[in-house]
Amino acid sequence: MGMLIERSSSWKEGFIQRLENHEPWNNSVLYNLSYTIAENNLITNFTGLQSLAYLPNIKPLPHQIEAAERVIEQMNGKAILADEVGLGKTIEAGLIIKEYLLRGLVKKVLILVPASLVNQWVEELYTKFHIPALLYKKNYELDYVDVVVMSMDTAKRSPHKEKIYAQDYDLIIVDEAHKLKNHQTISYEFVQSLKKKFCLLLTATPIQNDTFELFYLVTLLKQGHLGNYDEFSSVFSAKNRDEERDSYLKELVSQVMVRNRRQDTGVEWSTRKVHTIPITFTDHERQVYTAISNLKHISSVFSGAFSTMTLQREMCSSPEATIGTLRNLLPECKQVEEITHVEEVIGQLEKLSIHSKAKKATELIIQANEKVIIFTEYRMTQLYLSDYLYANGISNVIFNGKLSKSSREWIKHLFKQQAQVLIATESGAEGINLQFCHHVINYDLPWNPMKLEQRIGRVHRLGQEHDVQIYNLAVKETIDDHVMKVLQGKIETFEQVVGELDDILEMKERSV
């Protein structure tokens, strides 16, 4: 970068004045004093972090310092921070912000995060890094705020987005950046439109379903680094990929991505023990499952693959979840025959006296005799499980995305102090740290392996002292088998392009 050097002529006035009036030329004490001050303020080299000397409240781990140095020295402040869940990406981002602020390269910072994490970010930046970040409120004038944290949902809507566009931000940070997904989402378009001198995208899971998500994240940071969409899809799409292309893609991505794995950090980690728990439906449950699968032959309302699959997955979760969906679809059935069939299936579901998966989960909780988190995909299943567990004398609390910030804190407190079980959905558990628990039951398996990784990361993170027990529940000879296969395929894609994953499915399952 060329630097403009101009000769200063401001010395002339003082020089002539002293010459004409026979004034003393200098004061050696003042000179030495100002020389010492100038010397102390000099940053003598541009390598290494200057900020560490100014952070008494935090002792960053070696991998966090290395990540910050790499982003600043090699990546020019544009990077994906993709450490595995629980390795402290927020700490790395804080170090980078502090360093740039100290060096005078950054003044204004915009931090975009999921609504559930705004308070956490503000608190961490303030207590650990002495950065007075402000939590954005609707009537704030952004001209007078240097470091602002706001929820992505607020930021991308009018009138807030126009206020943001009017500012010149030096550094933009997006937490949980995988949620940007692709160019068709409003969040992606919004971030793409922001001026980005420096930009950090934080996500433990840069590929959720396919490599195109990674393409879009990299393109946000460095337009053209992976070519344009057509070039990328012709070279790296699933059907063209081979070992050589995968390693080439991995190399390109590593130029804009920092990814630390647990075993590379030099920190002693507890291990993960993954157990696949196969469940067999009773004859009665199997009959109902078949009746649900056959609805697609009876009515066009159920003929779409999506609605059949949803109902099958719900049946593997709880009768309540299935009944809820069937009742919602009932008004769309026009013929008497269709309505009768659906009502019959609802009747059969209501008569089910037992749900094998709920029974198995209860056995696992009793056997663990410690705190357990259950993850489910459905709110109706949450309620069903809560009642079922209480009926079996097991105290529990429900955690989902509908809770307010204060309710989330209260439920977390109740789980820590009193309840044995936390029944959570992904959206509810996002960003919370629960190291005091080390048993996770994946009651429903998601289609996306990264959701499993995010779930397990709630407990398997820095500060976890016990081995983490993970139980993946799957009903044999149902849609659950298909979900398992899809998960294995997606894990392979991730590992070929990004790097190895910690165990989220049982090892023997993964070699299939």
Short mmCIF file of C-alpha atoms in Angstrom, two decimals:
data_model
loop_
_atom_site.label_atom_id
_atom_site.label_comp_id
_atom_site.label_asym_id
_atom_site.label_seq_id
_atom_site.Cartn_x
_atom_site.Cartn_y
_atom_site.Cartn_z
CA MET A 1 0.00 0.00 0.00
CA GLY A 2 1.60 3.32 -1.08
CA MET A 3 2.03 5.90 1.68
CA LEU A 4 1.90 9.66 1.00
CA ILE A 5 4.77 11.49 2.73
CA GLU A 6 4.64 15.29 2.80
CA ARG A 7 7.24 17.67 4.19
CA SER A 8 5.94 19.68 7.11
CA SER A 9 6.70 23.39 7.20
CA SER A 10 5.17 24.03 10.63
CA TRP A 11 8.70 24.32 12.16
CA LYS A 12 9.48 27.50 10.22
CA GLU A 13 7.48 29.95 12.37
CA GLY A 14 9.11 28.93 15.61
CA PHE A 15 12.54 28.86 14.01
CA ILE A 16 12.27 32.43 12.61
CA GLN A 17 10.79 33.74 15.88
CA ARG A 18 13.69 32.36 17.93
CA LEU A 19 16.24 33.62 15.39
CA GLU A 20 14.89 37.18 15.30
CA ASN A 21 14.18 37.58 19.03
CA HIS A 22 17.31 35.78 20.31
CA GLU A 23 15.12 33.29 22.24
CA PRO A 24 16.52 30.06 23.80
CA TRP A 25 16.51 27.25 21.28
CA ASN A 26 15.21 24.40 23.42
CA ASN A 27 14.59 22.92 26.79
CA SER A 28 16.45 19.61 27.08
CA VAL A 29 14.20 18.31 29.91
CA LEU A 30 11.04 18.85 27.87
CA TYR A 31 12.72 17.36 24.82
CA ASN A 32 13.77 14.19 26.65
CA LEU A 33 10.32 13.89 28.20
CA SER A 34 8.51 14.13 24.88
CA TYR A 35 11.06 11.77 23.30
CA THR A 36 10.36 9.14 26.00
CA ILE A 37 6.57 9.51 25.55
CA ALA A 38 6.87 9.13 21.76
CA GLU A 39 9.10 6.07 22.22
CA ASN A 40 6.64 4.43 24.65
CA ASN A 41 3.71 4.97 22.29
CA LEU A 42 5.43 3.41 19.32
CA ILE A 43 4.24 -0.02 18.26
CA THR A 44 7.62 -1.42 17.32
CA ASN A 45 6.39 -4.32 15.24
CA PHE A 46 3.23 -5.38 13.48
CA THR A 47 3.39 -9.02 14.46
CA GLY A 48 1.92 -10.46 17.64
CA LEU A 49 -0.96 -9.07 19.66
CA GLN A 50 -0.41 -5.77 21.49
CA SER A 51 -3.80 -6.09 23.22
CA LEU A 52 -2.78 -8.93 25.56
CA ALA A 53 -0.94 -6.42 27.77
CA TYR A 54 -4.21 -4.53 28.31
CA LEU A 55 -6.46 -7.45 29.25
CA PRO A 56 -6.04 -8.36 32.93
CA ASN A 57 -9.44 -10.13 33.14
CA ILE A 58 -8.72 -12.83 30.60
CA LYS A 59 -6.06 -15.40 29.85
CA PRO A 60 -6.67 -16.47 26.25
CA LEU A 61 -5.72 -20.02 25.32
CA PRO A 62 -2.87 -20.51 22.79
CA HIS A 63 -5.27 -21.55 19.99
CA GLN A 64 -7.34 -18.38 20.53
CA ILE A 65 -4.27 -16.13 20.33
CA GLU A 66 -3.05 -17.95 17.21
CA ALA A 67 -6.47 -17.58 15.54
CA ALA A 68 -6.51 -13.81 16.21
CA GLU A 69 -2.93 -13.41 14.94
CA ARG A 70 -3.67 -15.37 11.78
CA VAL A 71 -6.77 -13.32 10.98
CA ILE A 72 -4.92 -10.02 11.46
CA GLU A 73 -1.55 -10.90 9.92
CA GLN A 74 -2.44 -13.31 7.12
CA MET A 75 -6.12 -12.88 6.33
CA ASN A 76 -6.33 -9.11 6.37
CA GLY A 77 -9.19 -9.10 8.86
CA LYS A 78 -11.60 -11.04 6.64
CA ALA A 79 -12.17 -14.54 7.98
CA ILE A 80 -14.53 -17.32 8.95
CA LEU A 81 -13.89 -18.34 12.57
CA ALA A 82 -15.00 -21.96 12.49
CA ASP A 83 -13.63 -23.54 15.69
CA GLU A 84 -15.62 -26.49 16.97
CA VAL A 85 -18.45 -25.60 19.34
CA GLY A 86 -17.30 -24.48 22.76
CA LEU A 87 -13.70 -23.46 21.91
CA GLY A 88 -14.30 -19.74 22.42
CA LYS A 89 -14.93 -18.10 19.04
CA THR A 90 -16.33 -15.07 20.95
CA ILE A 91 -12.96 -14.74 22.74
CA GLU A 92 -11.12 -14.82 19.40
CA ALA A 93 -13.46 -12.17 17.98
CA GLY A 94 -12.98 -10.04 21.13
CA LEU A 95 -9.19 -10.24 20.78
CA ILE A 96 -9.41 -9.16 17.13
CA ILE A 97 -11.72 -6.21 17.92
CA LYS A 98 -9.47 -5.07 20.80
CA GLU A 99 -6.33 -5.35 18.67
CA TYR A 100 -7.78 -3.32 15.81
CA LEU A 101 -9.15 -0.67 18.21
CA LEU A 102 -5.74 -0.35 19.91
CA ARG A 103 -3.89 -0.06 16.63
CA GLY A 104 -6.29 2.65 15.49
CA LEU A 105 -7.32 0.64 12.42
CA VAL A 106 -10.92 0.28 13.61
CA LYS A 107 -13.20 2.79 15.28
CA LYS A 108 -16.75 1.66 14.51
CA VAL A 109 -17.83 -1.97 14.99
CA LEU A 110 -21.17 -3.65 14.21
CA ILE A 111 -21.86 -7.04 15.80
CA LEU A 112 -24.88 -9.00 14.47
CA VAL A 113 -26.02 -11.96 16.57
CA PRO A 114 -29.12 -14.09 17.23
CA ALA A 115 -31.53 -12.28 19.60
CA SER A 116 -30.88 -14.83 22.36
CA LEU A 117 -27.16 -13.96 22.46
CA VAL A 118 -27.15 -10.13 22.48
CA ASN A 119 -26.81 -9.77 26.27
CA GLN A 120 -24.08 -12.42 26.39
CA TRP A 121 -22.01 -10.55 23.78
CA VAL A 122 -22.37 -7.15 25.48
CA GLU A 123 -21.42 -8.64 28.85
CA GLU A 124 -18.38 -10.58 27.54
CA LEU A 125 -16.97 -7.63 25.59
CA TYR A 126 -17.36 -5.35 28.62
CA THR A 127 -16.09 -7.62 31.40
CA LYS A 128 -13.34 -9.48 29.52
CA PHE A 129 -12.12 -6.92 26.98
CA HIS A 130 -13.09 -3.52 28.47
CA ILE A 131 -14.94 -2.75 25.25
CA PRO A 132 -18.03 -0.63 26.02
CA ALA A 133 -20.34 -2.27 23.50
CA LEU A 134 -23.88 -0.93 23.47
CA LEU A 135 -26.99 -3.06 23.07
CA TYR A 136 -29.01 -1.43 20.28
CA LYS A 137 -32.41 -0.06 21.16
CA LYS A 138 -34.93 1.15 18.58
CA ASN A 139 -34.40 4.90 19.09
CA TYR A 140 -30.60 4.97 19.20
CA GLU A 141 -28.65 7.33 17.00
CA LEU A 142 -25.85 5.19 15.60
CA ASP A 143 -23.68 8.23 14.81
CA TYR A 144 -22.72 8.42 18.49
CA VAL A 145 -22.13 4.72 19.16
CA ASP A 146 -18.79 3.15 18.23
CA VAL A 147 -19.35 -0.52 19.14
CA VAL A 148 -22.91 -1.77 18.81
CA VAL A 149 -24.42 -5.23 19.30
CA MET A 150 -27.79 -5.93 17.70
CA SER A 151 -29.92 -8.89 16.83
CA MET A 152 -29.85 -9.86 13.16
CA ASP A 153 -33.67 -9.93 13.13
CA THR A 154 -33.80 -6.25 14.12
CA ALA A 155 -30.89 -5.12 11.96
CA LYS A 156 -32.20 -6.49 8.65
CA ARG A 157 -35.60 -4.73 8.99
CA SER A 158 -36.54 -1.14 8.20
CA PRO A 159 -35.98 1.45 9.60
CA HIS A 160 -32.91 -0.08 11.30
CA LYS A 161 -31.18 -1.33 8.17
CA GLU A 162 -31.30 2.14 6.60
CA LYS A 163 -29.70 3.59 9.75
CA ILE A 164 -26.94 0.98 9.49
CA TYR A 165 -26.35 1.57 5.77
CA ALA A 166 -25.83 5.27 6.58
CA GLN A 167 -22.87 4.41 8.84
CA ASP A 168 -19.30 3.60 7.87
CA TYR A 169 -18.40 0.51 9.88
CA ASP A 170 -14.76 -0.57 9.96
CA LEU A 171 -15.46 -4.07 11.30
CA ILE A 172 -18.56 -6.22 10.94
CA ILE A 173 -19.04 -9.44 12.92
CA VAL A 174 -21.78 -12.01 12.26
CA ASP A 175 -22.28 -14.69 14.91
CA GLU A 176 -23.93 -18.04 13.99
CA ALA A 177 -23.15 -17.09 10.39
CA HIS A 178 -24.43 -20.43 9.01
CA LYS A 179 -27.93 -18.93 9.42
CA LEU A 180 -27.22 -16.65 6.45
CA LYS A 181 -27.52 -19.86 4.34
CA ASN A 182 -27.46 -18.43 0.80
CA HIS A 183 -28.01 -15.38 -1.39
CA GLN A 184 -31.79 -15.80 -1.29
CA THR A 185 -32.20 -15.06 2.42
CA ILE A 186 -32.91 -11.52 3.63
CA SER A 187 -30.08 -11.78 6.19
CA TYR A 188 -27.56 -12.71 3.49
CA GLU A 189 -28.63 -9.87 1.21
CA PHE A 190 -28.42 -7.46 4.11
CA VAL A 191 -24.88 -8.50 5.13
CA GLN A 192 -23.78 -8.53 1.48
CA SER A 193 -24.91 -4.90 1.12
CA LEU A 194 -22.85 -3.70 4.10
CA LYS A 195 -19.52 -2.02 3.46
CA LYS A 196 -16.89 -4.39 4.89
CA LYS A 197 -13.36 -3.14 5.55
CA PHE A 198 -12.87 -6.02 8.03
CA CYS A 199 -15.38 -8.83 8.50
CA LEU A 200 -15.61 -11.90 10.75
CA LEU A 201 -18.14 -14.69 10.26
CA LEU A 202 -18.45 -16.99 13.29
CA THR A 203 -19.81 -20.52 12.88
CA ALA A 204 -18.77 -23.95 14.09
CA THR A 205 -20.75 -25.41 11.21
CA PRO A 206 -19.85 -23.67 7.92
CA ILE A 207 -21.45 -26.54 5.97
CA GLN A 208 -24.92 -27.52 7.14
CA ASN A 209 -26.24 -29.48 4.19
CA ASP A 210 -23.98 -28.97 1.18
CA THR A 211 -20.82 -27.21 -0.02
CA PHE A 212 -22.78 -24.33 -1.59
CA GLU A 213 -23.40 -22.87 1.88
CA LEU A 214 -19.63 -22.61 2.28
CA PHE A 215 -19.37 -21.02 -1.18
CA TYR A 216 -21.80 -18.28 -0.14
CA LEU A 217 -20.00 -17.57 3.16
CA VAL A 218 -16.61 -17.29 1.45
CA THR A 219 -18.11 -15.10 -1.29
CA LEU A 220 -19.40 -12.68 1.37
CA LEU A 221 -15.84 -12.21 2.59
CA LYS A 222 -13.94 -12.37 -0.68
CA GLN A 223 -15.94 -12.06 -3.86
CA GLY A 224 -14.52 -14.44 -6.48
CA HIS A 225 -12.22 -16.39 -4.13
CA LEU A 226 -14.09 -19.59 -5.09
CA GLY A 227 -15.04 -18.32 -8.56
CA ASN A 228 -18.61 -17.42 -9.43
CA TYR A 229 -21.57 -19.75 -8.79
CA ASP A 230 -21.42 -21.49 -12.19
CA GLU A 231 -17.66 -22.08 -12.00
CA PHE A 232 -17.92 -23.37 -8.43
CA SER A 233 -20.80 -25.74 -9.21
CA SER A 234 -19.10 -27.12 -12.34
CA VAL A 235 -15.87 -27.87 -10.44
CA PHE A 236 -17.04 -28.73 -6.94
CA SER A 237 -20.64 -29.95 -7.13
CA ALA A 238 -21.34 -33.32 -5.51
CA LYS A 239 -21.33 -35.28 -8.77
CA ASN A 240 -17.93 -33.96 -9.91
CA ARG A 241 -16.07 -34.16 -6.66
CA ASP A 242 -13.11 -36.44 -6.08
CA GLU A 243 -10.27 -36.56 -3.59
CA GLU A 244 -8.06 -34.17 -5.55
CA ARG A 245 -10.80 -31.55 -5.95
CA ASP A 246 -11.79 -31.87 -2.31
CA SER A 247 -8.25 -31.20 -1.11
CA TYR A 248 -7.97 -28.25 -3.56
CA LEU A 249 -11.22 -26.81 -2.18
CA LYS A 250 -10.03 -27.41 1.39
CA GLU A 251 -6.82 -25.50 0.60
CA LEU A 252 -8.74 -22.54 -0.91
CA VAL A 253 -11.10 -22.43 2.06
CA SER A 254 -8.24 -22.59 4.60
CA GLN A 255 -7.00 -19.26 3.22
CA VAL A 256 -10.10 -17.55 4.66
CA MET A 257 -11.05 -19.91 7.47
CA VAL A 258 -9.58 -20.68 10.90
CA ARG A 259 -10.78 -23.97 12.35
CA ASN A 260 -9.47 -25.39 15.61
CA ARG A 261 -10.52 -28.84 16.75
CA ARG A 262 -10.74 -29.88 20.38
CA GLN A 263 -7.84 -32.28 20.17
CA ASP A 264 -5.58 -29.61 18.61
CA THR A 265 -5.97 -27.10 21.43
CA GLY A 266 -3.61 -28.60 23.99
CA VAL A 267 -6.50 -28.48 26.47
CA GLU A 268 -7.43 -31.68 28.31
CA TRP A 269 -10.89 -32.56 27.04
CA SER A 270 -13.35 -35.03 28.42
CA THR A 271 -14.39 -37.55 25.78
CA ARG A 272 -17.70 -38.09 24.03
CA LYS A 273 -19.36 -41.47 24.29
CA VAL A 274 -21.98 -41.86 21.58
CA HIS A 275 -24.60 -44.60 21.88
CA THR A 276 -27.17 -45.43 19.23
CA ILE A 277 -30.28 -46.73 20.97
CA PRO A 278 -32.47 -48.74 18.57
CA ILE A 279 -36.16 -48.83 19.52
CA THR A 280 -38.75 -51.34 18.38
CA PHE A 281 -42.35 -50.22 18.00
CA THR A 282 -45.07 -52.32 19.61
CA ASP A 283 -47.52 -54.04 17.19
CA HIS A 284 -50.12 -51.36 17.92
CA GLU A 285 -47.63 -48.51 17.21
CA ARG A 286 -46.53 -50.26 14.02
CA GLN A 287 -50.16 -50.47 12.82
CA VAL A 288 -50.68 -46.74 13.43
CA TYR A 289 -47.37 -45.90 11.69
CA THR A 290 -48.49 -47.93 8.64
CA ALA A 291 -51.91 -46.23 8.66
CA ILE A 292 -50.18 -42.81 8.66
CA SER A 293 -47.87 -43.86 5.80
CA ASN A 294 -50.93 -45.01 3.80
CA LEU A 295 -52.71 -41.65 4.08
CA LYS A 296 -50.85 -40.54 0.95
CA HIS A 297 -52.90 -43.04 -1.10
CA ILE A 298 -56.17 -41.77 0.33
CA SER A 299 -55.94 -37.99 -0.06
CA SER A 300 -54.01 -35.50 -2.16
CA VAL A 301 -53.54 -33.46 1.04
CA PHE A 302 -51.04 -36.12 2.17
CA SER A 303 -49.58 -37.05 -1.21
CA GLY A 304 -46.61 -34.68 -0.97
CA ALA A 305 -43.44 -36.40 0.21
CA PHE A 306 -42.93 -33.63 2.74
CA SER A 307 -46.23 -34.05 4.60
CA THR A 308 -45.92 -37.87 4.69
CA MET A 309 -42.35 -37.68 5.99
CA THR A 310 -43.31 -35.07 8.57
CA LEU A 311 -46.14 -37.25 9.88
CA GLN A 312 -43.90 -40.33 9.96
CA ARG A 313 -41.23 -38.40 11.89
CA GLU A 314 -43.84 -37.06 14.30
CA MET A 315 -45.18 -40.57 14.88
CA CYS A 316 -41.61 -41.60 15.83
CA SER A 317 -41.63 -38.68 18.27
CA SER A 318 -45.01 -38.64 20.00
CA PRO A 319 -48.72 -39.31 19.35
CA GLU A 320 -49.43 -35.68 20.37
CA ALA A 321 -47.19 -34.18 17.67
CA THR A 322 -48.87 -36.35 15.02
CA ILE A 323 -52.40 -35.58 16.23
CA GLY A 324 -51.62 -31.84 16.16
CA THR A 325 -50.53 -31.96 12.50
CA LEU A 326 -53.44 -34.19 11.42
CA ARG A 327 -55.95 -31.82 13.07
CA ASN A 328 -54.37 -28.89 11.25
CA LEU A 329 -54.64 -30.72 7.92
CA LEU A 330 -58.20 -31.97 8.48
CA PRO A 331 -59.94 -28.78 7.18
CA GLU A 332 -58.10 -29.25 3.84
CA CYS A 333 -59.75 -32.65 3.33
CA LYS A 334 -62.83 -32.11 1.17
CA GLN A 335 -64.33 -35.59 0.73
CA VAL A 336 -66.16 -37.48 3.44
CA GLU A 337 -64.01 -40.58 2.85
CA GLU A 338 -60.78 -38.59 3.43
CA ILE A 339 -62.14 -36.99 6.60
CA THR A 340 -63.28 -40.37 7.96
CA HIS A 341 -59.85 -41.91 7.34
CA VAL A 342 -57.99 -39.08 9.06
CA GLU A 343 -60.38 -39.14 12.03
CA GLU A 344 -59.86 -42.90 12.32
CA VAL A 345 -56.08 -42.43 12.46
CA ILE A 346 -56.47 -39.69 15.10
CA GLY A 347 -58.68 -42.09 17.08
CA GLN A 348 -56.01 -44.82 16.88
CA LEU A 349 -53.34 -42.37 18.03
CA GLU A 350 -55.44 -41.32 21.01
CA LYS A 351 -55.83 -44.96 22.03
CA LEU A 352 -52.06 -45.60 22.09
CA SER A 353 -51.33 -46.43 25.71
CA ILE A 354 -47.56 -46.47 25.31
CA HIS A 355 -44.92 -44.73 23.24
CA SER A 356 -41.82 -46.92 23.03
CA LYS A 357 -39.39 -44.02 22.52
CA ALA A 358 -40.69 -42.07 25.54
CA LYS A 359 -40.49 -45.26 27.61
CA LYS A 360 -36.86 -45.84 26.54
CA ALA A 361 -35.90 -42.20 27.24
CA THR A 362 -37.37 -42.52 30.75
CA GLU A 363 -35.35 -45.69 31.38
CA LEU A 364 -32.14 -43.89 30.29
CA ILE A 365 -32.88 -40.94 32.60
CA ILE A 366 -33.52 -43.21 35.60
CA GLN A 367 -30.36 -45.19 34.79
CA ALA A 368 -28.25 -41.97 34.50
CA ASN A 369 -29.57 -40.71 37.85
CA GLU A 370 -28.05 -37.30 36.99
CA LYS A 371 -29.05 -34.21 35.04
CA VAL A 372 -30.07 -34.91 31.42
CA ILE A 373 -30.91 -32.71 28.42
CA ILE A 374 -33.44 -34.12 25.95
CA PHE A 375 -33.55 -32.57 22.49
CA THR A 376 -36.74 -32.84 20.46
CA GLU A 377 -37.84 -31.27 17.18
CA TYR A 378 -41.46 -30.68 18.20
CA ARG A 379 -43.18 -28.47 20.78
CA MET A 380 -46.06 -30.94 21.20
CA THR A 381 -43.51 -33.64 22.02
CA GLN A 382 -41.99 -31.33 24.64
CA LEU A 383 -45.36 -31.10 26.41
CA TYR A 384 -46.01 -34.83 26.02
CA LEU A 385 -42.58 -35.75 27.44
CA SER A 386 -42.94 -33.29 30.30
CA ASP A 387 -46.22 -34.92 31.39
CA TYR A 388 -44.83 -38.42 30.80
CA LEU A 389 -41.72 -37.75 32.91
CA TYR A 390 -43.72 -36.15 35.73
CA ALA A 391 -46.01 -39.19 35.74
CA ASN A 392 -42.84 -41.25 36.28
CA GLY A 393 -41.68 -39.04 39.14
CA ILE A 394 -38.99 -37.19 37.13
CA SER A 395 -38.77 -33.39 37.60
CA ASN A 396 -38.28 -31.44 34.36
CA VAL A 397 -38.43 -28.02 32.73
CA ILE A 398 -39.21 -26.99 29.12
CA PHE A 399 -36.91 -24.77 27.08
CA ASN A 400 -37.76 -23.40 23.62
CA GLY A 401 -37.37 -20.39 21.33
CA LYS A 402 -40.61 -18.76 22.53
CA LEU A 403 -39.15 -17.93 25.95
CA SER A 404 -38.19 -14.34 26.80
CA LYS A 405 -34.59 -13.58 27.85
CA SER A 406 -35.47 -13.47 31.55
CA SER A 407 -37.48 -16.72 31.30
CA ARG A 408 -34.50 -18.43 29.63
CA GLU A 409 -32.26 -17.44 32.54
CA TRP A 410 -34.88 -18.56 35.06
CA ILE A 411 -35.38 -21.98 33.38
CA LYS A 412 -31.61 -22.48 33.17
CA HIS A 413 -31.38 -21.66 36.89
CA LEU A 414 -34.21 -24.11 37.71
CA PHE A 415 -32.49 -26.85 35.69
CA LYS A 416 -29.20 -26.23 37.47
CA GLN A 417 -30.68 -26.06 40.98
CA GLN A 418 -33.76 -28.31 40.96
CA ALA A 419 -35.03 -30.13 37.88
CA GLN A 420 -33.36 -33.34 36.69
CA VAL A 421 -34.28 -32.94 33.01
CA LEU A 422 -34.28 -30.06 30.53
CA ILE A 423 -36.51 -30.74 27.50
CA ALA A 424 -35.22 -28.43 24.78
CA THR A 425 -35.63 -27.58 21.12
CA GLU A 426 -32.61 -26.36 19.11
CA SER A 427 -33.91 -22.81 18.84
CA GLY A 428 -34.32 -22.69 22.60
CA ALA A 429 -30.88 -24.01 23.49
CA GLU A 430 -28.92 -21.86 21.05
CA GLY A 431 -25.91 -20.22 22.65
CA ILE A 432 -26.52 -21.46 26.20
CA ASN A 433 -23.74 -23.13 28.15
CA LEU A 434 -24.66 -26.09 30.33
CA GLN A 435 -21.35 -27.64 31.40
CA PHE A 436 -22.91 -28.75 34.70
CA CYS A 437 -24.73 -31.48 32.74
CA HIS A 438 -23.11 -34.32 30.78
CA HIS A 439 -25.96 -36.51 29.49
CA VAL A 440 -27.66 -35.65 26.18
CA ILE A 441 -30.57 -37.60 24.69
CA ASN A 442 -31.24 -36.85 21.03
CA TYR A 443 -34.87 -37.92 21.20
CA ASP A 444 -35.51 -36.86 17.59
CA LEU A 445 -32.63 -36.88 15.11
CA PRO A 446 -32.46 -33.80 12.85
CA TRP A 447 -31.75 -34.08 9.10
CA ASN A 448 -28.70 -31.95 9.65
CA PRO A 449 -25.60 -33.31 11.44
CA MET A 450 -24.54 -29.78 12.36
CA LYS A 451 -27.62 -29.46 14.55
CA LEU A 452 -26.40 -32.51 16.45
CA GLU A 453 -22.97 -30.89 16.78
CA GLN A 454 -24.56 -27.66 18.09
CA ARG A 455 -26.72 -29.63 20.57
CA ILE A 456 -23.79 -31.61 21.98
CA GLY A 457 -21.74 -28.41 22.12
CA ARG A 458 -24.09 -27.04 24.78
CA VAL A 459 -22.45 -29.41 27.26
CA HIS A 460 -19.20 -30.54 25.61
CA ARG A 461 -17.33 -27.26 25.88
CA LEU A 462 -14.52 -25.64 27.88
CA GLY A 463 -15.20 -26.29 31.55
CA GLN A 464 -16.81 -29.73 31.10
CA GLU A 465 -15.11 -32.07 33.55
CA HIS A 466 -16.98 -35.33 32.85
CA ASP A 467 -17.17 -37.58 29.83
CA VAL A 468 -20.25 -36.63 27.86
CA GLN A 469 -22.77 -39.42 27.25
CA ILE A 470 -24.82 -39.00 24.08
CA TYR A 471 -27.81 -41.21 23.30
CA ASN A 472 -29.24 -41.11 19.77
CA LEU A 473 -32.71 -42.67 19.74
CA ALA A 474 -33.99 -44.19 16.50
CA VAL A 475 -37.04 -46.38 15.83
CA LYS A 476 -36.12 -49.40 13.71
CA GLU A 477 -37.73 -49.88 10.27
CA THR A 478 -39.14 -46.35 10.13
CA ILE A 479 -38.19 -42.96 8.70
CA ASP A 480 -35.54 -42.76 11.48
CA ASP A 481 -33.39 -45.27 9.52
CA HIS A 482 -33.51 -42.97 6.49
CA VAL A 483 -32.57 -39.93 8.62
CA MET A 484 -29.51 -41.86 9.90
CA LYS A 485 -28.34 -42.55 6.33
CA VAL A 486 -28.79 -38.90 5.31
CA LEU A 487 -26.80 -37.79 8.38
CA GLN A 488 -23.92 -40.11 7.50
CA GLY A 489 -23.77 -38.75 3.94
CA LYS A 490 -23.69 -35.15 5.14
CA ILE A 491 -21.00 -35.90 7.72
CA GLU A 492 -18.82 -37.32 4.92
CA THR A 493 -19.28 -34.15 2.83
CA PHE A 494 -18.33 -31.94 5.77
CA GLU A 495 -15.23 -33.97 6.58
CA GLN A 496 -14.01 -34.04 2.99
CA VAL A 497 -14.19 -30.26 2.61
CA VAL A 498 -13.86 -28.66 6.05
CA GLY A 499 -12.13 -31.23 8.21
CA GLU A 500 -12.92 -34.00 10.64
CA LEU A 501 -15.82 -33.78 13.05
CA ASP A 502 -15.99 -35.04 16.58
CA ASP A 503 -18.24 -38.08 17.00
CA ILE A 504 -21.92 -37.31 16.65
CA LEU A 505 -23.03 -40.72 15.42
CA GLU A 506 -21.61 -44.00 16.63
CA MET A 507 -18.31 -44.91 14.92
CA LYS A 508 -19.52 -48.17 13.44
CA GLU A 509 -22.44 -46.27 11.94
CA ARG A 510 -20.08 -43.76 10.33
CA SER A 511 -18.05 -46.31 8.39
CA VAL A 512 -21.14 -47.46 6.49
#
